[in-house]
Short mmCIF file of C-alpha atoms in Angstrom, two decimals:
data_model
loop_
_atom_site.label_atom_id
_atom_site.label_comp_id
_atom_site.label_asym_id
_atom_site.label_seq_id
_atom_site.Cartn_x
_atom_site.Cartn_y
_atom_site.Cartn_z
CA UNK A 1 7.89 -16.62 14.75
CA UNK A 2 8.84 -19.80 12.98
CA UNK A 3 5.82 -19.55 10.65
CA UNK A 4 7.44 -16.48 8.99
CA UNK A 5 10.78 -18.19 8.32
CA UNK A 6 11.74 -19.94 5.11
CA UNK A 7 8.60 -18.96 3.21
CA UNK A 8 9.03 -19.20 -0.55
CA UNK A 9 7.09 -17.89 -3.48
CA UNK A 10 7.18 -17.80 -7.24
CA UNK A 11 5.24 -16.09 -10.02
CA UNK A 12 3.40 -17.63 -12.95
CA UNK A 13 3.14 -15.40 -16.03
CA UNK A 14 1.46 -16.78 -19.16
CA UNK A 15 2.10 -20.33 -18.00
CA UNK A 16 5.80 -19.80 -17.27
CA UNK A 17 6.92 -20.20 -13.66
CA UNK A 18 9.72 -18.14 -12.14
CA UNK A 19 12.30 -19.67 -9.82
CA UNK A 20 11.36 -20.02 -6.15
CA UNK A 21 12.58 -17.15 -3.94
CA UNK A 22 12.79 -17.09 -0.16
CA UNK A 23 10.68 -14.26 1.26
CA UNK A 24 12.48 -12.08 3.80
CA UNK A 25 9.49 -9.93 4.75
CA UNK A 26 5.73 -9.69 4.49
CA UNK A 27 2.74 -11.45 5.98
CA UNK A 28 1.30 -14.65 4.53
CA UNK A 29 -2.03 -14.17 2.76
CA UNK A 30 -4.91 -15.53 4.80
CA UNK A 31 -3.08 -15.29 8.11
CA UNK A 32 -4.96 -14.28 11.25
CA UNK A 33 -2.61 -11.36 11.90
CA UNK A 34 -2.57 -10.14 8.27
CA UNK A 35 -5.46 -7.64 8.50
CA UNK A 36 -4.28 -5.98 11.72
CA UNK A 37 -0.68 -5.77 10.52
CA UNK A 38 -1.90 -4.19 7.28
CA UNK A 39 -3.89 -1.58 9.22
CA UNK A 40 -0.87 -0.77 11.36
CA UNK A 41 1.25 -0.43 8.22
CA UNK A 42 -1.11 2.04 6.48
CA UNK A 43 -2.07 3.94 9.65
CA UNK A 44 0.10 6.99 8.84
CA UNK A 45 -0.60 7.05 5.10
CA UNK A 46 -2.86 10.13 5.30
CA UNK A 47 -0.88 12.26 7.79
CA UNK A 48 0.37 14.74 5.17
CA UNK A 49 -2.72 14.62 2.93
CA UNK A 50 -4.93 17.70 2.54
CA UNK A 51 -7.43 16.21 0.08
CA UNK A 52 -10.14 13.72 1.00
CA UNK A 53 -9.05 10.12 1.42
CA UNK A 54 -11.23 7.05 1.78
CA UNK A 55 -9.73 3.70 2.80
CA UNK A 56 -11.53 0.37 2.76
CA UNK A 57 -9.70 -2.93 3.12
CA UNK A 58 -6.79 -2.63 0.65
CA UNK A 59 -8.40 0.07 -1.51
CA UNK A 60 -7.63 3.79 -1.16
CA UNK A 61 -9.28 6.70 -2.92
CA UNK A 62 -7.88 10.23 -2.96
CA UNK A 63 -10.13 12.99 -4.26
CA UNK A 64 -10.67 16.73 -4.25
CA UNK A 65 -13.10 19.13 -5.91
CA UNK A 66 -11.04 21.03 -8.50
CA UNK A 67 -12.25 24.61 -8.95
CA UNK A 68 -8.90 26.37 -9.39
CA UNK A 69 -5.22 25.84 -10.05
CA UNK A 70 -4.73 25.88 -6.28
CA UNK A 71 -6.95 22.78 -5.94
CA UNK A 72 -5.12 21.11 -8.79
CA UNK A 73 -1.72 21.82 -7.21
CA UNK A 74 -2.88 20.62 -3.78
CA UNK A 75 -4.13 17.34 -5.22
CA UNK A 76 -0.87 16.86 -7.13
CA UNK A 77 1.09 17.56 -3.94
CA UNK A 78 -0.99 14.92 -2.13
CA UNK A 79 -0.30 12.42 -4.90
CA UNK A 80 3.41 13.21 -4.66
CA UNK A 81 3.29 12.72 -0.86
CA UNK A 82 1.60 9.33 -1.31
CA UNK A 83 4.30 8.34 -3.77
CA UNK A 84 6.97 9.29 -1.21
CA UNK A 85 5.12 7.36 1.51
CA UNK A 86 4.92 4.25 -0.62
#
């Protein structure tokens, strides 16, 4: 996969450019394989989630109807599990 080797990137913040860094991982934006690799990457994101989760493209929504402290605690546990996953 020569197209993944020696890729470099830098950041521009308020007109100031960072130094170039060689990227050791990731998928180039706009690549043909990017969407499928992203789906494979997030495939297990909701395995430990008890609340409702909606995923579309690169957007994820986690929600639950809160009617008691139990619901609140379950949602917080799901948020904590997502943090661990990420």
